[in-house]
Amino acid sequence: MAALFILLAVATTITSSVQGAGINPEQVHISATGDSTEMVIMWTTFITTNTSMVVYGEHGSNMTNNVTGKSVKFVDGGKNHTVRYMHTVTLTGLKSATKYDYKVGCSEKWSNTFTMTTLNNGTNWSPRLAVYGDMGSTNAQSLSRLINETNAGHFDAILHIGDFAYDFATDDGKVGDDFMNEIQEIATQIPYMTAPGNHEEAYNFSHYINRFAMPGGHANYYYSWDVGNAHFILFSTEVYFFFQYGPELVRYQYEWLEKDLKEVNSRKDRPWIITGAHRPMYCSTVDGDDCNRREGIVRVGYPFLHEYGLETLFYHYGVDIELWAHEHEYQRMWPVYNRTVYNGSDSEPYVDPKAPVHFITGSAGCKEGHVLSGEPMPWDALRNRDYGYSYLTVINSTHARWQQISDDKGGKVIDDVTIVRNNGYPAWL
Ligand SMILES: [Fe+2]
């Protein structure tokens, strides 16, 4: 009888600890909407809750405001069909460039209190972004430095352009959960903005779709986001490679990109147009990727989809800077269009460049290590295989600064260029 009692007591303890974990808000992260008075806050629980609520107030004051959002039941596609509840709350009416304390959850269980900083308003400021791709849960070489720099207030937002966790869906999604908890210290403080990569492909990108809340209402695949003097366009190169999920996505996205570019082409409000997506148009690696091909699919489209190649579209509408990842290295290019290098021999090649400037920043660290470098191509300005991330400062309407930070060299700046457009407009238009 005593043994039975002990057994029951142990079982009760286990059950309540599992429930405690299940209701505990975790994987908390925030994203921007393009309106500096708003912020989207997301988190995960493993059992359903009576509400999804954020309680908040200006930093240092009482958290007297509360907003209720929604939760979505997300069933993993793995063999155990693990259920997660993805909670989303949008805060509105916030002050720009202001710190807020907040906690998330429900009356049964609240998270710790976090502090976020809202983005500034308008163009009279210089947003600073950490940019990288290809960061996993294992071997996330840049993560500790990114956390330290975020805690020191050196970033306004993050751009993670594809390939997360390695992979979100691995081990019934536990690897994805670990990764989201590992970035929580960053992603609770500043917007963690994303684009999808090939490692998000499982179960029709459902982990990527359900784990983030990017603006625009297109499953986090493509959206634009204004910050400071920049109009960022994040999109999916994966629609060109995973046709089983709908070949029409190539056209939908292309038409959306063209519409978005037409709308911003006056450049009155946001002089810089900066794209970010996972698989590059150009590279000089030797891994058989799309960018190794003379006629890459992202750059010129499939033969039967020729009109959906992106290089001419971006050139035509004057995209200034194109950010990529996927290759596990860092590459800066000379201004390039149609495999022709512009300004490459100028003493100041990034002053009034006559074509878009491409960067690959896929070296934040993952279990796959580095990619092999091939023979340099004419458009290569600098190649580096250190682990690290990039640091973009959109200084004003005419100057944007790009730096590469090396983790192998203790945070040293190993590349530093400023792109200048004296007329506040691309020189080739
Ligand atoms: Fe990739």
Short mmCIF file of C-alpha atoms and ligand atoms in Angstrom, two decimals:
data_model
loop_
_atom_site.label_atom_id
_atom_site.label_comp_id
_atom_site.label_asym_id
_atom_site.label_seq_id
_atom_site.Cartn_x
_atom_site.Cartn_y
_atom_site.Cartn_z
CA MET A 1 0.00 0.00 0.00
CA ALA A 2 2.85 2.30 0.95
CA ALA A 3 4.57 1.40 -2.34
CA LEU A 4 1.40 2.23 -4.27
CA PHE A 5 1.13 5.57 -2.49
CA ILE A 6 4.74 6.41 -3.34
CA LEU A 7 4.16 5.37 -6.96
CA LEU A 8 1.08 7.59 -7.19
CA ALA A 9 2.96 10.49 -5.63
CA VAL A 10 5.79 10.11 -8.14
CA ALA A 11 3.31 9.88 -11.02
CA THR A 12 1.55 13.04 -9.83
CA THR A 13 4.84 14.89 -9.60
CA ILE A 14 5.84 13.84 -13.11
CA THR A 15 2.43 14.82 -14.51
CA SER A 16 2.50 18.26 -12.93
CA SER A 17 6.06 18.90 -14.01
CA VAL A 18 5.19 17.97 -17.59
CA GLN A 19 2.14 20.22 -17.47
CA GLY A 20 4.25 22.98 -15.97
CA ALA A 21 6.66 22.73 -18.85
CA GLY A 22 3.81 22.50 -21.32
CA ILE A 23 2.16 25.71 -20.21
CA ASN A 24 5.40 27.59 -19.69
CA PRO A 25 5.84 30.29 -22.36
CA GLU A 26 9.08 29.71 -24.23
CA GLN A 27 10.76 30.67 -27.50
CA VAL A 28 9.69 34.31 -27.03
CA HIS A 29 10.60 36.62 -29.91
CA ILE A 30 9.46 39.86 -31.53
CA SER A 31 9.14 41.17 -35.07
CA ALA A 32 8.50 44.55 -36.66
CA THR A 33 5.57 45.50 -38.86
CA GLY A 34 7.02 48.56 -40.60
CA ASP A 35 5.06 50.84 -38.26
CA SER A 36 7.38 51.95 -35.45
CA THR A 37 4.43 52.20 -33.03
CA GLU A 38 3.79 48.46 -33.34
CA MET A 39 5.53 45.24 -32.36
CA VAL A 40 4.49 41.62 -32.82
CA ILE A 41 5.32 39.26 -29.96
CA MET A 42 5.30 35.48 -30.36
CA TRP A 43 5.88 32.54 -28.03
CA THR A 44 5.20 28.82 -27.80
CA THR A 45 3.47 26.54 -25.28
CA PHE A 46 2.94 22.79 -25.50
CA ILE A 47 -0.57 22.79 -24.13
CA THR A 48 -3.42 25.14 -24.87
CA THR A 49 -3.95 28.11 -22.57
CA ASN A 50 -7.02 30.12 -21.60
CA THR A 51 -5.68 33.21 -23.32
CA SER A 52 -2.61 34.65 -25.08
CA MET A 53 -1.71 37.86 -23.33
CA VAL A 54 1.12 40.38 -23.18
CA VAL A 55 1.38 42.65 -20.14
CA TYR A 56 3.64 45.65 -20.68
CA GLY A 57 4.69 49.14 -19.70
CA GLU A 58 7.47 51.60 -20.36
CA HIS A 59 10.78 50.40 -19.03
CA GLY A 60 11.08 50.93 -15.31
CA SER A 61 7.40 51.71 -14.76
CA ASN A 62 4.60 49.34 -13.80
CA MET A 63 3.39 47.01 -16.51
CA THR A 64 -0.21 48.21 -16.45
CA ASN A 65 -1.16 47.62 -20.09
CA ASN A 66 -2.31 44.33 -21.48
CA VAL A 67 -3.25 43.07 -24.92
CA THR A 68 -4.79 39.76 -25.87
CA GLY A 69 -3.91 37.99 -29.11
CA LYS A 70 -4.47 34.56 -30.55
CA SER A 71 -2.93 31.13 -30.53
CA VAL A 72 -2.71 28.64 -33.37
CA LYS A 73 -2.41 24.90 -32.86
CA PHE A 74 0.56 23.69 -34.88
CA VAL A 75 0.99 19.95 -35.42
CA ASP A 76 4.48 18.85 -36.44
CA GLY A 77 4.66 16.61 -39.50
CA GLY A 78 6.93 14.07 -37.77
CA LYS A 79 5.95 10.62 -36.60
CA ASN A 80 4.88 11.77 -33.13
CA HIS A 81 2.73 14.64 -34.43
CA THR A 82 3.98 16.88 -31.63
CA VAL A 83 1.49 19.65 -30.87
CA ARG A 84 2.60 23.20 -30.19
CA TYR A 85 0.53 26.33 -29.58
CA MET A 86 1.99 29.36 -31.30
CA HIS A 87 0.83 32.57 -29.60
CA THR A 88 0.87 35.92 -31.37
CA VAL A 89 0.05 39.33 -29.91
CA THR A 90 0.44 42.67 -31.71
CA LEU A 91 1.14 45.73 -29.56
CA THR A 92 0.01 49.06 -31.02
CA GLY A 93 0.25 52.67 -29.93
CA LEU A 94 3.83 52.31 -28.71
CA LYS A 95 6.27 55.19 -28.57
CA SER A 96 9.09 55.03 -31.12
CA ALA A 97 12.66 54.33 -29.99
CA THR A 98 11.46 53.52 -26.49
CA LYS A 99 12.23 50.65 -24.12
CA TYR A 100 9.30 48.60 -22.87
CA ASP A 101 9.18 45.88 -20.24
CA TYR A 102 6.82 43.00 -20.98
CA LYS A 103 5.91 39.48 -20.08
CA VAL A 104 3.84 36.96 -22.00
CA GLY A 105 1.54 34.08 -21.16
CA CYS A 106 -1.77 33.67 -19.39
CA SER A 107 -3.16 33.93 -15.87
CA GLU A 108 -1.95 30.39 -15.14
CA LYS A 109 1.67 31.01 -16.15
CA TRP A 110 3.68 34.08 -17.07
CA SER A 111 7.12 34.31 -18.62
CA ASN A 112 9.99 36.24 -17.11
CA THR A 113 9.96 39.96 -17.79
CA PHE A 114 11.82 41.01 -20.95
CA THR A 115 12.79 44.45 -22.24
CA MET A 116 12.48 45.44 -25.88
CA THR A 117 13.32 48.63 -27.75
CA THR A 118 10.93 49.89 -30.40
CA LEU A 119 12.33 51.15 -33.67
CA ASN A 120 12.72 54.81 -34.43
CA ASN A 121 10.31 56.61 -36.72
CA GLY A 122 10.96 58.26 -40.09
CA THR A 123 14.30 58.60 -41.85
CA ASN A 124 16.29 60.91 -39.60
CA TRP A 125 18.23 58.12 -37.92
CA SER A 126 20.69 55.36 -38.85
CA PRO A 127 19.39 51.81 -38.34
CA ARG A 128 22.03 49.21 -37.42
CA LEU A 129 21.31 45.61 -38.35
CA ALA A 130 23.10 42.34 -37.78
CA VAL A 131 22.75 40.27 -40.96
CA TYR A 132 23.51 36.57 -41.36
CA GLY A 133 22.20 33.26 -42.55
CA ASP A 134 22.86 29.62 -41.87
CA MET A 135 22.98 29.62 -38.10
CA GLY A 136 22.14 26.33 -36.43
CA SER A 137 21.48 25.12 -32.93
CA THR A 138 24.77 23.19 -33.02
CA ASN A 139 27.96 25.17 -33.74
CA ALA A 140 26.25 28.60 -33.69
CA GLN A 141 29.62 30.33 -33.68
CA SER A 142 28.27 33.88 -33.85
CA LEU A 143 25.54 33.47 -31.26
CA SER A 144 27.40 34.49 -28.10
CA ARG A 145 28.80 37.58 -29.79
CA LEU A 146 25.37 38.47 -31.20
CA ILE A 147 23.91 38.16 -27.68
CA ASN A 148 26.63 40.34 -26.17
CA GLU A 149 26.29 42.98 -28.88
CA THR A 150 22.49 42.99 -28.55
CA ASN A 151 22.78 43.38 -24.77
CA ALA A 152 25.17 46.29 -25.35
CA GLY A 153 22.54 47.99 -27.52
CA HIS A 154 24.54 47.82 -30.74
CA PHE A 155 21.75 46.52 -33.01
CA ASP A 156 18.30 47.83 -33.84
CA ALA A 157 17.17 44.63 -35.59
CA ILE A 158 18.34 41.27 -36.92
CA LEU A 159 18.05 39.93 -40.47
CA HIS A 160 18.38 36.12 -40.51
CA ILE A 161 18.20 35.27 -44.20
CA GLY A 162 17.47 31.58 -44.21
CA ASP A 163 18.58 28.28 -42.72
CA PHE A 164 17.73 28.10 -39.06
CA ALA A 165 18.46 25.53 -36.36
CA TYR A 166 19.47 22.69 -38.75
CA ASP A 167 16.61 21.99 -38.84
CA PHE A 168 13.47 23.39 -37.27
CA ALA A 169 11.71 20.08 -37.90
CA THR A 170 14.49 17.73 -36.73
CA ASP A 171 13.65 15.33 -33.89
CA ASP A 172 9.95 16.20 -33.96
CA GLY A 173 10.83 19.89 -33.88
CA LYS A 174 12.90 19.73 -30.68
CA VAL A 175 15.93 21.11 -32.52
CA GLY A 176 13.79 24.03 -33.65
CA ASP A 177 12.57 24.59 -30.09
CA ASP A 178 16.15 24.57 -28.81
CA PHE A 179 17.20 27.08 -31.45
CA MET A 180 14.33 29.46 -30.71
CA ASN A 181 15.19 29.31 -27.00
CA GLU A 182 18.85 29.92 -27.81
CA ILE A 183 18.09 33.12 -29.73
CA GLN A 184 15.49 34.25 -27.19
CA GLU A 185 17.86 36.65 -25.43
CA ILE A 186 18.37 38.50 -28.72
CA ALA A 187 14.93 38.10 -30.18
CA THR A 188 13.07 39.38 -27.10
CA GLN A 189 14.96 42.68 -27.29
CA ILE A 190 14.93 43.65 -30.99
CA PRO A 191 12.96 42.53 -34.05
CA TYR A 192 14.18 39.21 -35.45
CA MET A 193 13.33 39.49 -39.15
CA THR A 194 13.59 36.45 -41.42
CA ALA A 195 13.54 34.89 -44.87
CA PRO A 196 13.23 31.14 -45.54
CA GLY A 197 16.06 28.85 -46.65
CA ASN A 198 16.29 25.31 -47.93
CA HIS A 199 16.61 23.91 -44.40
CA GLU A 200 13.07 25.07 -43.67
CA GLU A 201 11.58 22.89 -46.43
CA ALA A 202 10.17 20.05 -44.28
CA TYR A 203 6.39 19.63 -44.25
CA ASN A 204 5.88 22.51 -46.66
CA PHE A 205 7.89 25.01 -44.62
CA SER A 206 5.32 24.69 -41.84
CA HIS A 207 7.80 25.23 -38.99
CA TYR A 208 9.07 28.42 -40.61
CA ILE A 209 5.53 29.60 -41.32
CA ASN A 210 4.28 28.88 -37.80
CA ARG A 211 7.30 29.97 -35.80
CA PHE A 212 7.51 33.53 -37.15
CA ALA A 213 5.15 36.42 -37.85
CA MET A 214 6.57 38.59 -40.61
CA PRO A 215 4.50 41.41 -42.15
CA GLY A 216 2.48 41.16 -45.33
CA GLY A 217 0.34 38.06 -44.90
CA HIS A 218 2.27 35.86 -47.35
CA ALA A 219 3.28 33.03 -45.01
CA ASN A 220 6.50 34.87 -44.10
CA TYR A 221 7.76 34.07 -47.63
CA TYR A 222 7.92 37.60 -49.02
CA TYR A 223 7.33 41.01 -47.53
CA SER A 224 8.79 44.47 -47.45
CA TRP A 225 9.72 46.40 -44.37
CA ASP A 226 10.69 50.06 -44.09
CA VAL A 227 13.23 51.14 -41.53
CA GLY A 228 15.15 54.42 -41.57
CA ASN A 229 16.14 55.30 -45.12
CA ALA A 230 15.82 51.70 -46.29
CA HIS A 231 13.10 49.70 -47.92
CA PHE A 232 13.96 46.07 -47.20
CA ILE A 233 12.45 43.36 -49.37
CA LEU A 234 12.77 39.86 -47.94
CA PHE A 235 11.71 36.97 -50.15
CA SER A 236 12.00 33.24 -50.77
CA THR A 237 14.44 31.75 -53.26
CA GLU A 238 13.04 28.37 -52.22
CA VAL A 239 9.92 28.80 -54.35
CA TYR A 240 12.23 28.16 -57.35
CA PHE A 241 13.40 24.79 -55.99
CA PHE A 242 10.54 23.12 -54.13
CA PHE A 243 7.96 22.91 -56.89
CA GLN A 244 6.07 20.16 -55.06
CA TYR A 245 4.62 22.86 -52.83
CA GLY A 246 3.17 24.81 -55.74
CA PRO A 247 4.95 25.97 -58.89
CA GLU A 248 2.59 28.96 -59.02
CA LEU A 249 4.42 30.44 -56.01
CA VAL A 250 7.21 31.55 -58.37
CA ARG A 251 4.77 33.70 -60.29
CA TYR A 252 2.89 34.95 -57.22
CA GLN A 253 6.11 36.09 -55.62
CA TYR A 254 7.53 37.60 -58.80
CA GLU A 255 4.38 39.63 -59.40
CA TRP A 256 4.39 40.78 -55.80
CA LEU A 257 8.07 41.78 -56.05
CA GLU A 258 7.41 43.82 -59.18
CA LYS A 259 4.41 45.52 -57.62
CA ASP A 260 6.35 46.32 -54.47
CA LEU A 261 9.32 47.69 -56.44
CA LYS A 262 7.04 49.87 -58.57
CA GLU A 263 5.45 51.34 -55.47
CA VAL A 264 8.76 52.37 -53.89
CA ASN A 265 10.46 53.46 -57.07
CA SER A 266 9.95 57.16 -56.40
CA ARG A 267 12.38 56.67 -53.48
CA LYS A 268 11.09 59.80 -51.85
CA ASP A 269 10.47 58.13 -48.53
CA ARG A 270 12.98 55.27 -48.48
CA PRO A 271 15.95 55.99 -50.76
CA TRP A 272 17.70 52.63 -50.35
CA ILE A 273 16.23 49.42 -51.69
CA ILE A 274 17.86 46.37 -50.09
CA THR A 275 16.80 42.81 -50.85
CA GLY A 276 17.47 39.77 -48.69
CA ALA A 277 16.98 36.11 -49.62
CA HIS A 278 18.74 32.82 -49.12
CA ARG A 279 20.34 31.44 -52.31
CA PRO A 280 22.70 33.87 -54.06
CA MET A 281 22.77 34.83 -57.73
CA TYR A 282 26.58 34.92 -57.72
CA CYS A 283 29.24 33.00 -55.82
CA SER A 284 32.61 31.34 -56.38
CA THR A 285 32.20 28.19 -54.34
CA VAL A 286 32.32 24.63 -55.66
CA ASP A 287 29.33 22.85 -54.17
CA GLY A 288 27.05 22.53 -57.18
CA ASP A 289 24.66 25.17 -55.94
CA ASP A 290 22.53 27.38 -58.15
CA CYS A 291 25.03 30.24 -57.95
CA ASN A 292 27.74 27.95 -59.43
CA ARG A 293 25.80 27.77 -62.68
CA ARG A 294 26.44 30.14 -65.50
CA GLU A 295 22.69 30.66 -65.86
CA GLY A 296 21.48 30.29 -62.28
CA ILE A 297 17.78 29.80 -61.70
CA VAL A 298 17.41 32.61 -59.18
CA ARG A 299 19.30 34.96 -61.49
CA VAL A 300 17.73 34.18 -64.89
CA GLY A 301 14.87 31.77 -64.10
CA TYR A 302 14.36 28.24 -65.39
CA PRO A 303 14.43 28.02 -69.19
CA PHE A 304 10.68 27.56 -69.16
CA LEU A 305 10.25 30.29 -66.53
CA HIS A 306 12.69 32.67 -68.08
CA GLU A 307 10.64 35.74 -67.35
CA TYR A 308 10.79 35.04 -63.62
CA GLY A 309 14.53 35.49 -63.20
CA LEU A 310 15.23 38.16 -60.63
CA GLU A 311 18.43 39.86 -61.71
CA THR A 312 16.92 41.97 -64.48
CA LEU A 313 13.90 42.85 -62.36
CA PHE A 314 16.07 44.10 -59.51
CA TYR A 315 18.42 45.96 -61.85
CA HIS A 316 15.54 47.58 -63.72
CA TYR A 317 14.03 48.94 -60.51
CA GLY A 318 17.35 50.01 -59.05
CA VAL A 319 17.84 47.65 -56.12
CA ASP A 320 20.97 49.01 -54.45
CA ILE A 321 22.14 46.11 -52.28
CA GLU A 322 21.36 42.38 -52.48
CA LEU A 323 21.97 40.26 -49.38
CA TRP A 324 22.33 36.50 -49.57
CA ALA A 325 23.45 33.51 -47.50
CA HIS A 326 23.40 29.70 -48.15
CA GLU A 327 27.12 29.54 -49.01
CA HIS A 328 28.83 29.05 -45.63
CA GLU A 329 31.31 31.87 -46.03
CA TYR A 330 31.50 35.62 -46.56
CA GLN A 331 31.73 37.23 -50.00
CA ARG A 332 31.65 40.85 -51.08
CA MET A 333 31.20 41.48 -54.81
CA TRP A 334 32.02 44.31 -57.11
CA PRO A 335 28.94 45.98 -58.57
CA VAL A 336 27.72 43.36 -61.06
CA TYR A 337 24.92 42.85 -63.55
CA ASN A 338 24.53 40.13 -66.17
CA ARG A 339 27.94 38.68 -65.23
CA THR A 340 29.53 42.01 -66.12
CA VAL A 341 31.53 43.79 -63.46
CA TYR A 342 31.07 47.53 -63.12
CA ASN A 343 33.36 49.86 -61.19
CA GLY A 344 35.70 46.94 -60.38
CA SER A 345 38.82 48.87 -61.35
CA ASP A 346 37.73 52.24 -59.97
CA SER A 347 39.66 53.63 -57.05
CA GLU A 348 36.35 54.00 -55.22
CA PRO A 349 34.18 51.20 -56.63
CA TYR A 350 31.33 51.72 -54.21
CA VAL A 351 30.93 55.42 -54.92
CA ASP A 352 27.98 55.69 -57.27
CA PRO A 353 28.13 51.99 -58.23
CA LYS A 354 26.71 51.32 -61.68
CA ALA A 355 25.05 48.04 -60.72
CA PRO A 356 23.70 46.39 -57.54
CA VAL A 357 26.19 45.36 -54.87
CA HIS A 358 25.87 41.74 -53.67
CA PHE A 359 27.00 40.25 -50.36
CA ILE A 360 26.92 36.65 -49.15
CA THR A 361 26.86 36.26 -45.38
CA GLY A 362 26.28 32.61 -44.55
CA SER A 363 28.93 31.97 -41.94
CA ALA A 364 27.21 32.42 -38.57
CA GLY A 365 27.87 28.74 -37.88
CA CYS A 366 26.06 25.44 -38.21
CA LYS A 367 26.83 21.74 -38.02
CA GLU A 368 27.73 21.67 -41.74
CA GLY A 369 30.81 23.85 -41.22
CA HIS A 370 32.30 25.82 -44.11
CA VAL A 371 31.84 25.59 -47.86
CA LEU A 372 34.77 25.03 -50.22
CA SER A 373 36.00 28.04 -52.15
CA GLY A 374 36.58 27.65 -55.87
CA GLU A 375 38.53 29.76 -58.31
CA PRO A 376 37.85 33.47 -57.82
CA MET A 377 35.33 34.93 -60.24
CA PRO A 378 35.64 38.38 -61.84
CA TRP A 379 32.99 39.81 -59.50
CA ASP A 380 34.78 38.72 -56.31
CA ALA A 381 36.02 41.66 -54.28
CA LEU A 382 36.70 39.75 -51.07
CA ARG A 383 36.20 36.17 -49.90
CA ASN A 384 36.61 35.01 -46.32
CA ARG A 385 35.85 31.71 -44.60
CA ASP A 386 35.94 32.86 -40.97
CA TYR A 387 32.82 32.32 -38.96
CA GLY A 388 31.04 35.62 -38.46
CA TYR A 389 28.17 37.91 -39.26
CA SER A 390 27.64 41.23 -41.03
CA TYR A 391 26.81 44.63 -39.62
CA LEU A 392 24.83 47.03 -41.81
CA THR A 393 24.32 50.68 -40.93
CA VAL A 394 21.98 52.65 -43.16
CA ILE A 395 23.64 55.94 -42.29
CA ASN A 396 21.45 58.32 -44.31
CA SER A 397 19.95 58.72 -47.78
CA THR A 398 23.35 58.66 -49.51
CA HIS A 399 25.60 56.46 -47.35
CA ALA A 400 25.29 52.84 -46.19
CA ARG A 401 28.11 51.08 -44.35
CA TRP A 402 28.75 47.34 -44.43
CA GLN A 403 31.15 45.52 -42.10
CA GLN A 404 32.05 41.87 -41.62
CA ILE A 405 32.75 40.69 -38.09
CA SER A 406 34.97 37.62 -37.62
CA ASP A 407 34.31 35.22 -34.77
CA ASP A 408 37.55 33.41 -35.57
CA LYS A 409 39.42 36.66 -34.90
CA GLY A 410 37.61 37.58 -31.70
CA GLY A 411 35.14 40.03 -33.19
CA LYS A 412 37.61 41.86 -35.44
CA VAL A 413 36.16 43.86 -38.35
CA ILE A 414 37.64 42.11 -41.39
CA ASP A 415 35.79 44.05 -44.07
CA ASP A 416 34.47 47.59 -44.04
CA VAL A 417 32.99 49.38 -47.04
CA THR A 418 30.69 52.34 -47.43
CA ILE A 419 28.39 52.47 -50.41
CA VAL A 420 27.80 56.05 -51.51
CA ARG A 421 25.21 57.37 -53.90
CA ASN A 422 25.86 61.04 -54.30
CA ASN A 423 22.48 61.74 -55.84
CA GLY A 424 20.56 59.52 -53.44
CA TYR A 425 19.65 57.36 -56.40
CA PRO A 426 21.24 54.43 -58.28
CA ALA A 427 23.78 55.69 -60.82
CA TRP A 428 22.56 53.36 -63.59
CA LEU A 429 18.97 54.59 -63.65
FE FE B 1 21.01 26.95 -47.37
#
